[in-house]
């Protein structure tokens, strides 16, 4: 069984993509709404919450866990070895993809993810691209209140317009949606920034997890469903 977790609805984008890629694999989704949002927590709080989420999913029977939260993924390196072995953070595959798409990369993320420079650190492993990280914590609340592609409030439209201006003014060629909540508004941002390539860590993480599962099936000689 595969486990997927986030602090709310953001990780559902990764969960749906994972279900599409490997539909016959049992899976479970955990939304830690009680402790949301994760983006304003301290690093020590995040480590404790991430460990608790992994433990809860493991108790459900999950043997592989996708950390469908960029903020939680930013503290993955500080988890115990056993926790790292069964979990996969979504920052790394997204950083690898973004690095292959352009030399000027903008990241919109939660307060903690942006201040930690998590994406900048990961991207530097793959290229010398210039990275600009912007904290857009208010967008998390807007998504949690029901704003989605095709159905956004005036307040959300104003916020997205302001974000788009910052990204454009930065001269970005690539935009990473550094919080899975933002993937719910990928279409809106694509219309506002048609010249910018958008990377969704939710999608990149799901693809990486599906690849890991399929490789395991090959090793065991099982049939691979796609």
mmCIF file of C-alpha atoms in Angstrom:
data_model
loop_
_atom_site.group_PDB
_atom_site.id
_atom_site.type_symbol
_atom_site.label_atom_id
_atom_site.label_comp_id
_atom_site.label_asym_id
_atom_site.label_seq_id
_atom_site.Cartn_x
_atom_site.Cartn_y
_atom_site.Cartn_z
ATOM 1 C CA UNK A 1 0.000 0.000 0.000
ATOM 2 C CA UNK A 2 1.095 3.566 -0.779
ATOM 3 C CA UNK A 3 0.497 6.371 1.710
ATOM 4 C CA UNK A 4 0.199 10.034 0.744
ATOM 5 C CA UNK A 5 -0.051 12.938 3.175
ATOM 6 C CA UNK A 6 -0.363 16.702 3.380
ATOM 7 C CA UNK A 7 -1.727 19.231 5.844
ATOM 8 C CA UNK A 8 -4.950 19.629 3.829
ATOM 9 C CA UNK A 9 -6.353 19.408 0.303
ATOM 10 C CA UNK A 10 -3.108 20.307 -1.501
ATOM 11 C CA UNK A 11 -1.769 16.773 -1.592
ATOM 12 C CA UNK A 12 -4.938 15.512 -3.270
ATOM 13 C CA UNK A 13 -3.416 16.683 -6.570
ATOM 14 C CA UNK A 14 -0.512 14.279 -6.041
ATOM 15 C CA UNK A 15 -2.851 11.530 -4.832
ATOM 16 C CA UNK A 16 -5.095 11.788 -7.910
ATOM 17 C CA UNK A 17 -2.074 11.718 -10.233
ATOM 18 C CA UNK A 18 -0.696 8.690 -8.432
ATOM 19 C CA UNK A 19 -4.044 6.904 -8.755
ATOM 20 C CA UNK A 20 -4.037 7.664 -12.476
ATOM 21 C CA UNK A 21 -0.522 6.312 -12.959
ATOM 22 C CA UNK A 22 -0.858 3.121 -10.894
ATOM 23 C CA UNK A 23 -4.625 2.584 -10.465
ATOM 24 C CA UNK A 24 -4.356 -0.987 -9.165
ATOM 25 C CA UNK A 25 -2.048 -0.112 -6.300
ATOM 26 C CA UNK A 26 -3.784 0.191 -2.915
ATOM 27 C CA UNK A 27 -3.388 3.686 -1.462
ATOM 28 C CA UNK A 28 -4.476 5.849 1.441
ATOM 29 C CA UNK A 29 -4.511 9.644 1.824
ATOM 30 C CA UNK A 30 -3.974 11.499 5.101
ATOM 31 C CA UNK A 31 -4.888 15.164 5.535
ATOM 32 C CA UNK A 32 -3.552 16.503 8.829
ATOM 33 C CA UNK A 33 -6.177 19.246 9.051
ATOM 34 C CA UNK A 34 -5.853 19.448 12.839
ATOM 35 C CA UNK A 35 -2.310 20.825 12.561
ATOM 36 C CA UNK A 36 -2.735 22.872 9.367
ATOM 37 C CA UNK A 37 -1.166 24.957 8.040
ATOM 38 C CA UNK A 38 2.323 23.461 8.032
ATOM 39 C CA UNK A 39 3.836 26.481 6.295
ATOM 40 C CA UNK A 40 3.965 28.620 9.440
ATOM 41 C CA UNK A 41 5.443 25.943 11.726
ATOM 42 C CA UNK A 42 9.007 25.876 13.055
ATOM 43 C CA UNK A 43 11.436 23.264 11.734
ATOM 44 C CA UNK A 44 11.259 21.202 14.932
ATOM 45 C CA UNK A 45 7.447 21.231 14.819
ATOM 46 C CA UNK A 46 7.524 20.130 11.185
ATOM 47 C CA UNK A 47 9.871 17.247 11.935
ATOM 48 C CA UNK A 48 7.573 16.027 14.719
ATOM 49 C CA UNK A 49 4.463 16.340 12.524
ATOM 50 C CA UNK A 50 6.091 14.635 9.550
ATOM 51 C CA UNK A 51 7.260 11.752 11.716
ATOM 52 C CA UNK A 52 3.761 11.412 13.190
ATOM 53 C CA UNK A 53 2.196 11.361 9.710
ATOM 54 C CA UNK A 54 4.606 8.668 8.524
ATOM 55 C CA UNK A 55 3.890 6.623 11.643
ATOM 56 C CA UNK A 56 0.109 6.894 11.162
ATOM 57 C CA UNK A 57 0.284 5.859 7.517
ATOM 58 C CA UNK A 58 2.611 2.983 8.377
ATOM 59 C CA UNK A 59 0.024 1.829 10.942
ATOM 60 C CA UNK A 60 -2.548 1.767 8.120
ATOM 61 C CA UNK A 61 -0.254 -0.585 6.234
ATOM 62 C CA UNK A 62 1.594 1.841 3.941
ATOM 63 C CA UNK A 63 5.031 0.581 2.959
ATOM 64 C CA UNK A 64 5.889 3.484 0.663
ATOM 65 C CA UNK A 65 4.913 7.056 1.544
ATOM 66 C CA UNK A 66 4.785 10.122 -0.689
ATOM 67 C CA UNK A 67 5.315 13.341 1.267
ATOM 68 C CA UNK A 68 2.867 15.407 -0.809
ATOM 69 C CA UNK A 69 3.737 18.587 1.055
ATOM 70 C CA UNK A 70 6.686 20.739 0.045
ATOM 71 C CA UNK A 71 6.998 22.179 3.545
ATOM 72 C CA UNK A 72 7.217 18.723 5.129
ATOM 73 C CA UNK A 73 9.565 17.630 2.335
ATOM 74 C CA UNK A 74 11.937 20.452 3.287
ATOM 75 C CA UNK A 75 12.772 18.668 6.587
ATOM 76 C CA UNK A 76 13.025 15.162 5.089
ATOM 77 C CA UNK A 77 16.825 15.163 5.421
ATOM 78 C CA UNK A 78 16.430 15.465 9.216
ATOM 79 C CA UNK A 79 14.247 12.379 9.595
ATOM 80 C CA UNK A 80 15.562 9.072 10.916
ATOM 81 C CA UNK A 81 17.129 6.748 8.338
ATOM 82 C CA UNK A 82 14.220 4.287 8.579
ATOM 83 C CA UNK A 83 11.728 7.084 7.909
ATOM 84 C CA UNK A 84 13.710 8.318 4.914
ATOM 85 C CA UNK A 85 13.891 4.809 3.463
ATOM 86 C CA UNK A 86 10.106 4.451 3.158
ATOM 87 C CA UNK A 87 9.236 8.059 2.255
ATOM 88 C CA UNK A 88 9.772 10.158 -0.853
ATOM 89 C CA UNK A 89 9.839 13.986 -0.726
ATOM 90 C CA UNK A 90 8.350 15.855 -3.695
ATOM 91 C CA UNK A 91 10.908 18.682 -3.757
ATOM 92 C CA UNK A 92 13.718 16.684 -5.407
ATOM 93 C CA UNK A 93 11.902 15.506 -8.583
ATOM 94 C CA UNK A 94 10.399 18.975 -9.050
ATOM 95 C CA UNK A 95 13.805 20.652 -8.648
ATOM 96 C CA UNK A 96 15.385 18.244 -11.132
ATOM 97 C CA UNK A 97 12.669 18.950 -13.706
ATOM 98 C CA UNK A 98 12.786 22.735 -13.231
ATOM 99 C CA UNK A 99 16.566 22.754 -13.607
ATOM 100 C CA UNK A 100 16.190 21.128 -17.021
ATOM 101 C CA UNK A 101 13.697 23.741 -18.251
ATOM 102 C CA UNK A 102 15.397 27.093 -17.711
ATOM 103 C CA UNK A 103 18.096 29.250 -16.136
ATOM 104 C CA UNK A 104 15.825 31.633 -14.198
ATOM 105 C CA UNK A 105 13.466 29.847 -11.838
ATOM 106 C CA UNK A 106 10.834 31.366 -9.546
ATOM 107 C CA UNK A 107 9.330 29.438 -6.652
ATOM 108 C CA UNK A 108 6.107 30.350 -4.871
ATOM 109 C CA UNK A 109 5.780 28.537 -1.572
ATOM 110 C CA UNK A 110 4.756 28.703 2.079
ATOM 111 C CA UNK A 111 6.587 30.912 4.564
ATOM 112 C CA UNK A 112 8.721 28.066 5.892
ATOM 113 C CA UNK A 113 9.596 26.549 2.518
ATOM 114 C CA UNK A 114 10.577 29.915 1.038
ATOM 115 C CA UNK A 115 12.664 30.982 4.049
ATOM 116 C CA UNK A 116 14.418 27.612 4.218
ATOM 117 C CA UNK A 117 15.648 27.934 0.635
ATOM 118 C CA UNK A 118 14.783 24.261 0.155
ATOM 119 C CA UNK A 119 14.193 24.528 -3.582
ATOM 120 C CA UNK A 120 17.311 26.632 -4.168
ATOM 121 C CA UNK A 121 19.414 23.998 -2.407
ATOM 122 C CA UNK A 122 17.907 21.155 -4.414
ATOM 123 C CA UNK A 123 18.122 22.950 -7.754
ATOM 124 C CA UNK A 124 21.804 23.732 -7.131
ATOM 125 C CA UNK A 125 22.459 19.963 -7.230
ATOM 126 C CA UNK A 126 21.324 19.874 -10.863
ATOM 127 C CA UNK A 127 22.242 23.269 -12.363
ATOM 128 C CA UNK A 128 23.581 26.783 -11.761
ATOM 129 C CA UNK A 129 20.171 28.336 -12.418
ATOM 130 C CA UNK A 130 19.204 31.561 -10.679
ATOM 131 C CA UNK A 131 16.414 30.843 -8.188
ATOM 132 C CA UNK A 132 14.006 33.338 -6.615
ATOM 133 C CA UNK A 133 11.735 32.086 -3.828
ATOM 134 C CA UNK A 134 8.561 33.967 -2.842
ATOM 135 C CA UNK A 135 6.462 33.303 0.265
ATOM 136 C CA UNK A 136 2.791 33.246 -0.750
ATOM 137 C CA UNK A 137 1.243 31.804 2.415
ATOM 138 C CA UNK A 138 -2.124 33.520 1.864
ATOM 139 C CA UNK A 139 -2.732 31.394 -1.223
ATOM 140 C CA UNK A 140 -2.912 28.282 0.969
ATOM 141 C CA UNK A 141 -5.907 29.684 2.859
ATOM 142 C CA UNK A 142 -7.608 30.699 -0.373
ATOM 143 C CA UNK A 143 -7.355 27.161 -1.729
ATOM 144 C CA UNK A 144 -8.560 25.677 1.554
ATOM 145 C CA UNK A 145 -11.590 27.983 1.315
ATOM 146 C CA UNK A 146 -12.531 26.412 -2.011
ATOM 147 C CA UNK A 147 -10.760 28.394 -4.722
ATOM 148 C CA UNK A 148 -9.955 26.109 -7.653
ATOM 149 C CA UNK A 149 -9.213 26.437 -11.373
ATOM 150 C CA UNK A 150 -12.321 27.793 -13.065
ATOM 151 C CA UNK A 151 -13.919 28.889 -9.795
ATOM 152 C CA UNK A 152 -11.949 31.628 -8.065
ATOM 153 C CA UNK A 153 -13.089 34.567 -5.978
ATOM 154 C CA UNK A 154 -12.233 38.182 -6.677
ATOM 155 C CA UNK A 155 -9.791 38.098 -3.761
ATOM 156 C CA UNK A 156 -8.046 35.054 -5.228
ATOM 157 C CA UNK A 157 -7.860 36.643 -8.681
ATOM 158 C CA UNK A 158 -6.205 39.722 -7.178
ATOM 159 C CA UNK A 159 -3.694 37.548 -5.300
ATOM 160 C CA UNK A 160 -2.859 35.529 -8.409
ATOM 161 C CA UNK A 161 -2.433 38.706 -10.462
ATOM 162 C CA UNK A 162 0.001 40.105 -7.887
ATOM 163 C CA UNK A 163 1.950 36.838 -7.818
ATOM 164 C CA UNK A 164 2.119 36.785 -11.613
ATOM 165 C CA UNK A 165 3.527 40.310 -11.663
ATOM 166 C CA UNK A 166 6.270 39.332 -9.220
ATOM 167 C CA UNK A 167 7.174 36.273 -11.283
ATOM 168 C CA UNK A 168 7.191 38.272 -14.520
ATOM 169 C CA UNK A 169 9.213 41.129 -12.991
ATOM 170 C CA UNK A 170 11.782 38.562 -11.832
ATOM 171 C CA UNK A 171 12.250 37.490 -15.444
ATOM 172 C CA UNK A 172 11.480 33.873 -14.616
ATOM 173 C CA UNK A 173 11.413 31.259 -17.358
ATOM 174 C CA UNK A 174 10.136 28.574 -15.008
ATOM 175 C CA UNK A 175 7.701 28.714 -12.084
ATOM 176 C CA UNK A 176 7.626 26.001 -9.432
ATOM 177 C CA UNK A 177 4.365 25.686 -7.506
ATOM 178 C CA UNK A 178 6.268 25.094 -4.279
ATOM 179 C CA UNK A 179 3.183 24.143 -2.287
ATOM 180 C CA UNK A 180 0.848 21.402 -3.479
ATOM 181 C CA UNK A 181 -2.141 23.607 -2.630
ATOM 182 C CA UNK A 182 -1.084 25.850 -5.501
ATOM 183 C CA UNK A 183 -1.499 23.005 -8.001
ATOM 184 C CA UNK A 184 -5.264 23.530 -7.651
ATOM 185 C CA UNK A 185 -4.700 26.896 -9.379
ATOM 186 C CA UNK A 186 -2.202 25.784 -12.019
ATOM 187 C CA UNK A 187 -4.640 26.529 -14.833
ATOM 188 C CA UNK A 188 -5.291 30.069 -13.623
ATOM 189 C CA UNK A 189 -1.568 30.769 -13.304
ATOM 190 C CA UNK A 190 -0.920 29.289 -16.747
ATOM 191 C CA UNK A 191 -3.355 31.782 -18.274
ATOM 192 C CA UNK A 192 -1.722 34.684 -16.416
ATOM 193 C CA UNK A 193 1.811 33.527 -17.305
ATOM 194 C CA UNK A 194 1.558 31.880 -20.748
ATOM 195 C CA UNK A 195 5.256 32.479 -21.436
ATOM 196 C CA UNK A 196 6.418 30.685 -18.268
ATOM 197 C CA UNK A 197 6.871 26.906 -17.906
ATOM 198 C CA UNK A 198 5.077 25.731 -14.771
ATOM 199 C CA UNK A 199 6.325 22.805 -12.670
ATOM 200 C CA UNK A 200 3.970 21.052 -10.259
ATOM 201 C CA UNK A 201 5.796 19.152 -7.484
ATOM 202 C CA UNK A 202 2.531 17.258 -6.911
ATOM 203 C CA UNK A 203 2.739 15.803 -10.406
ATOM 204 C CA UNK A 204 6.528 15.353 -10.369
ATOM 205 C CA UNK A 205 6.382 13.584 -7.010
ATOM 206 C CA UNK A 206 3.600 11.248 -8.110
ATOM 207 C CA UNK A 207 5.514 10.335 -11.266
ATOM 208 C CA UNK A 208 8.646 9.606 -9.226
ATOM 209 C CA UNK A 209 6.704 7.439 -6.759
ATOM 210 C CA UNK A 210 4.990 5.518 -9.591
ATOM 211 C CA UNK A 211 8.414 4.922 -11.147
ATOM 212 C CA UNK A 212 9.731 3.612 -7.820
ATOM 213 C CA UNK A 213 6.766 1.256 -7.442
ATOM 214 C CA UNK A 214 7.086 -0.017 -11.015
ATOM 215 C CA UNK A 215 10.809 -0.640 -10.579
ATOM 216 C CA UNK A 216 10.003 -2.694 -7.490
ATOM 217 C CA UNK A 217 7.508 -4.722 -9.514
ATOM 218 C CA UNK A 218 10.119 -5.433 -12.161
ATOM 219 C CA UNK A 219 12.486 -6.690 -9.503
ATOM 220 C CA UNK A 220 9.783 -9.014 -8.174
ATOM 221 C CA UNK A 221 8.756 -10.129 -11.664
ATOM 222 C CA UNK A 222 5.230 -8.752 -11.315
ATOM 223 C CA UNK A 223 3.037 -7.335 -14.048
ATOM 224 C CA UNK A 224 3.310 -3.559 -14.466
ATOM 225 C CA UNK A 225 0.041 -1.671 -14.937
ATOM 226 C CA UNK A 226 0.140 1.729 -16.646
#
